[in-house]
Amino acid sequence: MREPSSDNDGAGGRPPRLLPQHDPWTQPPCVRGGLRVVSSRQYDLHIHSARDEQERVQKKVFMNWINNFLSQRNPPLRVDDVIQDLRDGTKLLALLEILSGQVLPRERARILRRPHFLSNVNTVLRFLEQRRIKLVNINATDVVDGKPAILLGLIWTIILHFQIEEHTRLLAGSPAGWEDAGSDVAAAEQNVLVQASPKRPTPIERWRGGARKALLHWVKNSINQRFGVQVNDFGPSWRDGLAFLAIVHCIRPSLIELDSVKKMEPRGRLETAFSLAHRELGIPRLLDPEDVDVPQPDERSVMTYVAQFLHKYPGTYAPEQPLSPTLASPTAAAPPGMQPDDLSVLESFLKRAEDTLLVLN
């Protein structure tokens, strides 16, 4: 039987719902048997929060990456909202024109409406498919509707192909991608013999494992053994900033002394790395410290940023002083039994070994 209403009743005479002082859904997780136990609601909230943070960082990084290229256009263009500003397809077409060097058709009505949006986006998708770029669950309607997951997936596909995949192919001819290359004279001589062997895998076969694997391999060979900075992924390994600083040091050792920054806080190291890379190396600043100093940094965003170093300096490092050519001579001939391509690889490797010895000395 319903209780009579009182002066404190809610609207409609119904008594207000009183929440318990200790809501079981919002209680901190408990520990049982050494395991952290959370409720299903807490788990769902954690997953949603992680996804929201991932989306926030990707929007920021992808927007900065796009603007870096659109600024090269005449007249320059700019994206302020990576979702809304790309829906009509015009800036996507402009981006692909800059990346590919081709002129693409587009709708040129005085006022663009939805059919024009769809036409432009379909041109984008057809262009990518013609380049044999795999598009998974991406269609023009979802792009024009501004669905974040679809648009971010499309931009990532473009970044992966035009920046990461295209430039990790440079590793095929770079000793930076060879394991243990150039640590000392003996190692250099041993690797020369291994690379000259007719049984060795070709560079293309070595990097057939994928762009992510190739980029990670390059980072490991650049900094893991030389500086003791362990990088096993494009997530937590980068959180403390040391990996970014080690790459900057590889490219130009005079910019940073790694021992001097190890006492800094992670965000201080990240800020130093991003600032130096932008100011001294011309690497566009896509990230901020708070984007990386989190339990699980966004892998796509970190890959996008790190690949810029490979784009600018495909080898492990770029010597500050140009070296006089030694073996690399246009008139050099291949020794008996060695193919010209093998000679080119050998010359490149020996030059890198020489560079390494100069740095070590």
XYZ file of N, CA and C in Angstrom, residues 69-77 98:
30
model
N 51.077 19.074 -43.277
C 51.123 18.946 -44.735
C 50.268 20.005 -45.421
N 49.082 20.283 -44.870
C 48.216 21.276 -45.505
C 48.839 22.668 -45.485
N 49.729 22.925 -44.539
C 50.398 24.229 -44.491
C 51.352 24.418 -45.665
N 51.720 23.318 -46.330
C 52.623 23.391 -47.476
C 51.884 23.738 -48.764
N 50.571 23.750 -48.700
C 49.763 24.020 -49.887
C 49.725 25.521 -50.168
N 49.476 25.873 -51.413
C 49.348 27.274 -51.797
C 47.986 27.489 -52.462
N 47.042 28.178 -51.784
C 47.175 28.735 -50.435
C 47.076 27.631 -49.380
N 47.651 27.848 -48.194
C 47.613 26.818 -47.155
C 46.202 26.591 -46.636
N 45.969 25.391 -46.159
C 44.697 25.043 -45.533
C 44.965 24.645 -44.089
N 48.947 16.484 -51.833
C 50.279 16.828 -51.327
C 51.114 15.574 -51.119
